[in-house]
PDB file of C-alpha atoms in Angstrom:
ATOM      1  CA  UNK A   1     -71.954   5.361 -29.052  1.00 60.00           C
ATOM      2  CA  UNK A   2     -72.864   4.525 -25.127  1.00 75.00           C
ATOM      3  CA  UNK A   3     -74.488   6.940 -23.364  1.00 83.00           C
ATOM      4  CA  UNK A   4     -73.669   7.160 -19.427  1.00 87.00           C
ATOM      5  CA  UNK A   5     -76.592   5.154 -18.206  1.00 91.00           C
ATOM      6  CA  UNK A   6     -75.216   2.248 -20.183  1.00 94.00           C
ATOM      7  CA  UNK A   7     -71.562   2.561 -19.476  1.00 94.00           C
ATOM      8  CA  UNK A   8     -72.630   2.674 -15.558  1.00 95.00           C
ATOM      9  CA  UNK A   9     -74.374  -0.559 -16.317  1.00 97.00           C
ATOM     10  CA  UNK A  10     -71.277  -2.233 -18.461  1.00 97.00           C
ATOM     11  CA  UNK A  11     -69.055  -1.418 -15.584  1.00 97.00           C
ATOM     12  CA  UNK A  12     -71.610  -2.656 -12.555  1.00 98.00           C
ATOM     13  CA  UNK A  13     -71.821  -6.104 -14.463  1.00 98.00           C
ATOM     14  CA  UNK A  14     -67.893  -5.988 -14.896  1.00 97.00           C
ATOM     15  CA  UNK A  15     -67.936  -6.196 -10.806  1.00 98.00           C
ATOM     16  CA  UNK A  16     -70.583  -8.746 -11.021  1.00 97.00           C
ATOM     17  CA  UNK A  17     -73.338  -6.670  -9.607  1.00 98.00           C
ATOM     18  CA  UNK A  18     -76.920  -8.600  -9.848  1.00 98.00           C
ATOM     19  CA  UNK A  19     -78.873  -5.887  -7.848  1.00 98.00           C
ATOM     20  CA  UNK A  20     -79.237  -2.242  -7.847  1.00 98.00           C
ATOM     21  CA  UNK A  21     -81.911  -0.691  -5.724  1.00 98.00           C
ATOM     22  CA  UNK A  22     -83.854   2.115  -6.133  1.00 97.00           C
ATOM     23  CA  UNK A  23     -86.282   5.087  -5.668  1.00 93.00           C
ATOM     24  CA  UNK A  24     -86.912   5.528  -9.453  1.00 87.00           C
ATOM     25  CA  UNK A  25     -86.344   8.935 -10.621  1.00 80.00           C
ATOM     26  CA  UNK A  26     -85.380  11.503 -13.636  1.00 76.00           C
ATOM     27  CA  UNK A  27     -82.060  11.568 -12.656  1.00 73.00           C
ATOM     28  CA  UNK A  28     -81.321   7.789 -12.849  1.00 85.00           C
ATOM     29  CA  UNK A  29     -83.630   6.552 -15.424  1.00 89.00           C
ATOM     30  CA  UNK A  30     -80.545   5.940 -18.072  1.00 89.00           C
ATOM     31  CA  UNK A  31     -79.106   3.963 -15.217  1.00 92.00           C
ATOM     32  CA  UNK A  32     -81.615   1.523 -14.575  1.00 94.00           C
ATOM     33  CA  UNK A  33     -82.914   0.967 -18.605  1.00 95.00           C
ATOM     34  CA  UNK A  34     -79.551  -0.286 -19.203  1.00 95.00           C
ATOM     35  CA  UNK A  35     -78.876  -2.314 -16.206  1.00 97.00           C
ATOM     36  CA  UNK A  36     -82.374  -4.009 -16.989  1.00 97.00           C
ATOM     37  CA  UNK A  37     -81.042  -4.192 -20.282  1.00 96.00           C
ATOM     38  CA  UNK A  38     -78.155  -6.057 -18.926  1.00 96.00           C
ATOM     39  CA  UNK A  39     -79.240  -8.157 -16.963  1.00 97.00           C
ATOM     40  CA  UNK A  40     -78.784  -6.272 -13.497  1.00 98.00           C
ATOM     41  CA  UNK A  41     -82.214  -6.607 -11.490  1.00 98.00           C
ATOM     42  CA  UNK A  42     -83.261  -3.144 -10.682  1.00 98.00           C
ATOM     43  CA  UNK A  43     -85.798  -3.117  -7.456  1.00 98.00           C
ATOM     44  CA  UNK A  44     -87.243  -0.045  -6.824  1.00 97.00           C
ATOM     45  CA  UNK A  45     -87.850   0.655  -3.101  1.00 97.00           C
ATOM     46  CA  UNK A  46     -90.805   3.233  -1.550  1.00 96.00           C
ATOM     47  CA  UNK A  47     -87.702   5.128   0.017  1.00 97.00           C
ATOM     48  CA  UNK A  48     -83.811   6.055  -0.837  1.00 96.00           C
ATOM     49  CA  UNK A  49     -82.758   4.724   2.739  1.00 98.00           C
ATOM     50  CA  UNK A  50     -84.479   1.597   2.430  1.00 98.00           C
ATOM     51  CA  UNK A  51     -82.103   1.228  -1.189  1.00 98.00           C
ATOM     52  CA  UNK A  52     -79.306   1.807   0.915  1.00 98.00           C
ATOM     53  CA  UNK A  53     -79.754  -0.666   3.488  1.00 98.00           C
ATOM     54  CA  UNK A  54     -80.705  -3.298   0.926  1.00 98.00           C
ATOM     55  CA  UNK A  55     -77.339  -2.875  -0.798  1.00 98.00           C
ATOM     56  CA  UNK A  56     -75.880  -3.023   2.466  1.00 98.00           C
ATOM     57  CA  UNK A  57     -77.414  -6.715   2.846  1.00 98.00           C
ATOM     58  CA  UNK A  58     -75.913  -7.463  -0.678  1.00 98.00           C
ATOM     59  CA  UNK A  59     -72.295  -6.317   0.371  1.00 98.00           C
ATOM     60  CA  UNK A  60     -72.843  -8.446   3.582  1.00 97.00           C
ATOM     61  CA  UNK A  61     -74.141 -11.466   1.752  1.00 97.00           C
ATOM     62  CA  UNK A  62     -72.198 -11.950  -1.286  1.00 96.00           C
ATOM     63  CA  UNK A  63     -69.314 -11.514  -2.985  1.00 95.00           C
ATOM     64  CA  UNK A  64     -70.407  -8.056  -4.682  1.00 95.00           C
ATOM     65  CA  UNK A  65     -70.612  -4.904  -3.654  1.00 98.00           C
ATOM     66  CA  UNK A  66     -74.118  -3.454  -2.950  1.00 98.00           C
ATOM     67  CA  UNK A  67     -75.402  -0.455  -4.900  1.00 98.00           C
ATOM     68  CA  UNK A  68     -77.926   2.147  -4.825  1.00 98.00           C
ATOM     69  CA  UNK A  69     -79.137   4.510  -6.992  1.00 96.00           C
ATOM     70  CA  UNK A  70     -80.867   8.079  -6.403  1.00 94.00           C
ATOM     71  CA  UNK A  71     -81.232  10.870  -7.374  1.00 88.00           C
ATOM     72  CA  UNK A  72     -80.220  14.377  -7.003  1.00 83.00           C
ATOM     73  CA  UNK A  73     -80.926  16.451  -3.350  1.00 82.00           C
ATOM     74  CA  UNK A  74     -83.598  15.292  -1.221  1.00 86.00           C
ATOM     75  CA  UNK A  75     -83.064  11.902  -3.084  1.00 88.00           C
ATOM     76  CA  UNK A  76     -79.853  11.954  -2.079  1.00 90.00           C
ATOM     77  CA  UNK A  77     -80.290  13.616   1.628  1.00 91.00           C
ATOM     78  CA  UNK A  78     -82.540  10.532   2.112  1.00 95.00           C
ATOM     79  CA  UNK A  79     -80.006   8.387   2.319  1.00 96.00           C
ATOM     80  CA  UNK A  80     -77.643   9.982   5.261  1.00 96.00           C
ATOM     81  CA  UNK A  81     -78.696   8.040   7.899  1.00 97.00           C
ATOM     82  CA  UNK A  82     -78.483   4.382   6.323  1.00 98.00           C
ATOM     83  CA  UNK A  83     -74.917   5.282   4.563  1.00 98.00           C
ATOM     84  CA  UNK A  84     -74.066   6.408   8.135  1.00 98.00           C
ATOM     85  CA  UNK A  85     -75.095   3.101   9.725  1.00 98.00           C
ATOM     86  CA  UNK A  86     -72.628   1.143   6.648  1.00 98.00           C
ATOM     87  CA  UNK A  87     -69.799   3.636   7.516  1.00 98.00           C
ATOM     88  CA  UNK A  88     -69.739   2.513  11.143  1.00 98.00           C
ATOM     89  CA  UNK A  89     -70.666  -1.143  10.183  1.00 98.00           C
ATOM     90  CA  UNK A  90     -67.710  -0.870   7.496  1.00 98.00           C
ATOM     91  CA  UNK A  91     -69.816  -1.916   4.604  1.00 98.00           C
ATOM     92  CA  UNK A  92     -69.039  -1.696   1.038  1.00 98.00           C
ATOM     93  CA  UNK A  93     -71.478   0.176  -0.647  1.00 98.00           C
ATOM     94  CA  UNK A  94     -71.443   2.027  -3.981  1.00 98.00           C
ATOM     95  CA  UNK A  95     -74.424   5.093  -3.627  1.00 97.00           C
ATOM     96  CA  UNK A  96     -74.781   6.012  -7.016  1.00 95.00           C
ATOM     97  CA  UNK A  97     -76.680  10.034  -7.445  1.00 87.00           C
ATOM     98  CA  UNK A  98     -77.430  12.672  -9.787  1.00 75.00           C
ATOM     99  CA  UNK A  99     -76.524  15.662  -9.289  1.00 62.00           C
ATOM    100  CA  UNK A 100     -77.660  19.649 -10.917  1.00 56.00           C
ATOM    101  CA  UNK A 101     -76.230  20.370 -14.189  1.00 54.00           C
ATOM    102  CA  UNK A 102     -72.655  22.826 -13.620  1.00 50.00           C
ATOM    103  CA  UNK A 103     -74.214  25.386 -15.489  1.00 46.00           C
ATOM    104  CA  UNK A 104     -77.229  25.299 -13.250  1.00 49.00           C
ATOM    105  CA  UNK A 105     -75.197  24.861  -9.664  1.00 50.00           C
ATOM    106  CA  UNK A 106     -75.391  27.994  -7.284  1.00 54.00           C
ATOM    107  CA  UNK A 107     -79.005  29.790  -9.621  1.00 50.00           C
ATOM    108  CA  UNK A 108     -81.848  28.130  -6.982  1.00 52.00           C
ATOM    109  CA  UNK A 109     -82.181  25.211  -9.794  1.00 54.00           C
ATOM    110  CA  UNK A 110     -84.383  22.466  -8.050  1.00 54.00           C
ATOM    111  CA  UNK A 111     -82.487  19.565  -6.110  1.00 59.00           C
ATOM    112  CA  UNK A 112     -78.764  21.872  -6.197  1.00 61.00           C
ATOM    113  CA  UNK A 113     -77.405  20.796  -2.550  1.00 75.00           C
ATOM    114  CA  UNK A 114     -73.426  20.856  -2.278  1.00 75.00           C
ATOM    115  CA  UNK A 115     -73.358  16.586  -2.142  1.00 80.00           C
ATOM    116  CA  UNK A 116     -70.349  15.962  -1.891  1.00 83.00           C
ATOM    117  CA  UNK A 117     -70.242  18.003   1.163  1.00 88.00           C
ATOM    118  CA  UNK A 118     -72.592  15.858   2.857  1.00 89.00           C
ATOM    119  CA  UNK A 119     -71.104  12.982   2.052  1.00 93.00           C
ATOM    120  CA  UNK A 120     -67.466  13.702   2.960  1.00 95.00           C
ATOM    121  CA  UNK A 121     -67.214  12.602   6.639  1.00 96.00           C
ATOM    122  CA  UNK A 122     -69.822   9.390   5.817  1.00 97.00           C
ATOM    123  CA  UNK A 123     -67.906   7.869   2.765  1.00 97.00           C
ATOM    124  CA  UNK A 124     -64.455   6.940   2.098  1.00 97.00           C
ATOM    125  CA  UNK A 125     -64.408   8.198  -1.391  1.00 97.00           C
ATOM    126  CA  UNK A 126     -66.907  10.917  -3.003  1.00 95.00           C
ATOM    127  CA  UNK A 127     -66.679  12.156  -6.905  1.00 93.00           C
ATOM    128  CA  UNK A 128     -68.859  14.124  -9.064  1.00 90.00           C
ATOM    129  CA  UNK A 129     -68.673  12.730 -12.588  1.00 90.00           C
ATOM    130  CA  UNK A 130     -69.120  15.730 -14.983  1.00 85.00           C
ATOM    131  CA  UNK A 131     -67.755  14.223 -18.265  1.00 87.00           C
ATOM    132  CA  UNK A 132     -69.550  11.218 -19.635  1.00 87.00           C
ATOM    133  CA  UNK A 133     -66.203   9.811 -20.764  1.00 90.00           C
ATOM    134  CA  UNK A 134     -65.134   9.849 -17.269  1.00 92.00           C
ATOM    135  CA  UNK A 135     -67.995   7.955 -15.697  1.00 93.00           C
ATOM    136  CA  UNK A 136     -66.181   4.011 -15.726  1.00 95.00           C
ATOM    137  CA  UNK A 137     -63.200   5.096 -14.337  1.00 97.00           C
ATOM    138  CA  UNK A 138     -64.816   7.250 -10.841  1.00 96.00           C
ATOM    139  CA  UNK A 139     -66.586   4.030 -10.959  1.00 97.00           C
ATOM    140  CA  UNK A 140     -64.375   1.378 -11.083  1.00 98.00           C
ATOM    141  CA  UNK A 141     -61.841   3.732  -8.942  1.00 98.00           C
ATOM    142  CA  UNK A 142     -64.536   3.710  -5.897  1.00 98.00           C
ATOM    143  CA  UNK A 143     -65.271   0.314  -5.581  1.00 98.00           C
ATOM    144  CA  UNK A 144     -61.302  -0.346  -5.221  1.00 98.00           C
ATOM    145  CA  UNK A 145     -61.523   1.957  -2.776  1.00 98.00           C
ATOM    146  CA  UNK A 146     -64.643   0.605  -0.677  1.00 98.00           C
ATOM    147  CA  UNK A 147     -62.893  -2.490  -0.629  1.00 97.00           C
ATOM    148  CA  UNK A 148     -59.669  -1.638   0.111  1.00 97.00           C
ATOM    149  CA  UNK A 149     -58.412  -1.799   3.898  1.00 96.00           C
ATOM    150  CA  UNK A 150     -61.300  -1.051   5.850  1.00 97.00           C
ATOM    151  CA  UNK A 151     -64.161  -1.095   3.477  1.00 98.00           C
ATOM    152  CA  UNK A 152     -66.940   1.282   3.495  1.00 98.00           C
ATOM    153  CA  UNK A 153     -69.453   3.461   1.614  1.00 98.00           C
ATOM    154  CA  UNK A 154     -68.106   5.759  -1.460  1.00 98.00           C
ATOM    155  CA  UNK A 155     -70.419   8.235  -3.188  1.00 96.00           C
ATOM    156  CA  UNK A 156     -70.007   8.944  -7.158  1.00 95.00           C
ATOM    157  CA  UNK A 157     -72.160  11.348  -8.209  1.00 89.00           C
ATOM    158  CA  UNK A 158     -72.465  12.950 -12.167  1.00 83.00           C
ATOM    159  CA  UNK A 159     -74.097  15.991 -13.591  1.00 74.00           C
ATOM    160  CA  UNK A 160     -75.881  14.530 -16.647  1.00 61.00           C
ATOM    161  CA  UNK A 161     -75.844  10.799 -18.279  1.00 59.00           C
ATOM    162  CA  UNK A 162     -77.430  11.659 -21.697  1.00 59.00           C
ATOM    163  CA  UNK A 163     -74.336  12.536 -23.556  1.00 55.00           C
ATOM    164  CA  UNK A 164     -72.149  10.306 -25.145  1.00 49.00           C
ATOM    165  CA  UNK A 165     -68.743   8.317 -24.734  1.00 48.00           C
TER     166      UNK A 165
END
């Protein structure tokens, strides 16, 4: 059985992703083991903006989509102003985030901010994943959509990655 760390990694390396940048974090650890594991060259970055940006110069540079990884609230608030600047540069960019358990949204848990609220008018696409078995498709679905007609940033989000497909 895959856990979601490692499907996220199977379906980045399906699009032929060879970079995901990062501010390493709880949140995303699954993620990056298995895209290390795979293959995928995880470089960790002193801030979430500067990820952003240098998946931006991926998207601009080669025939993959540039991704970033964060994690959940002020990981993720870091980021606003560089997605902003690949909106209005019409970038595709996948910004990958944790986000606080369900059962934990709404109680004052640490890092619960309503993301895909902020993301909504920067991104063409925003999902929060909160099935493991659900993770490949929100995946593969937003980077259709970041390169369909105008391109641009999309946001997918997921509550947990431990459980299992």
């Amino acid at each position: 059985m895959r856990h979601g760390g490692s499907i996220i990694a199977d379906t980045l390396y399906q699009h032929d992703v060879e970079f995901i940048f990062t501010l390493c974090g709880g949140h995303i650890s699954p993620i990056l083991v298995a895209c290390s594991k795979k293959g995928i060259r995880v470089v960790d970055v002193r801030h979430e903006a500067t990820a952003v940006f240098a998946a931006d110069a991926v998207s601009r540079l080669s025939p993959s989509i540039g991704v970033a990884a964060v994690t959940a609230g002020p990981g993720l608030t870091n980021t606003l102003t560089a997605i902003k600047n690949v909106q209005m540069a019409q970038i595709p960019v996948l910004l990958l985030g944790g986000a606080t358990a369900t059962i934990l949204k709404g109680r004052g848990s640490l890092q619960d901010i309503d993301q895909l609220a902020l993301l909504r008018p920067l991104t063409k696409h925003q999902a929060l994943v909160k099935r493991v078995k659900n993770i490949a498709n929100e995946i593969n679905k937003a980077i259709i959509i970041a390169q369909s007609d105008v391109p641009g940033p999309v946001s997918v989000s997921y509550t947990h990655l431990r459980g299992h497909e």
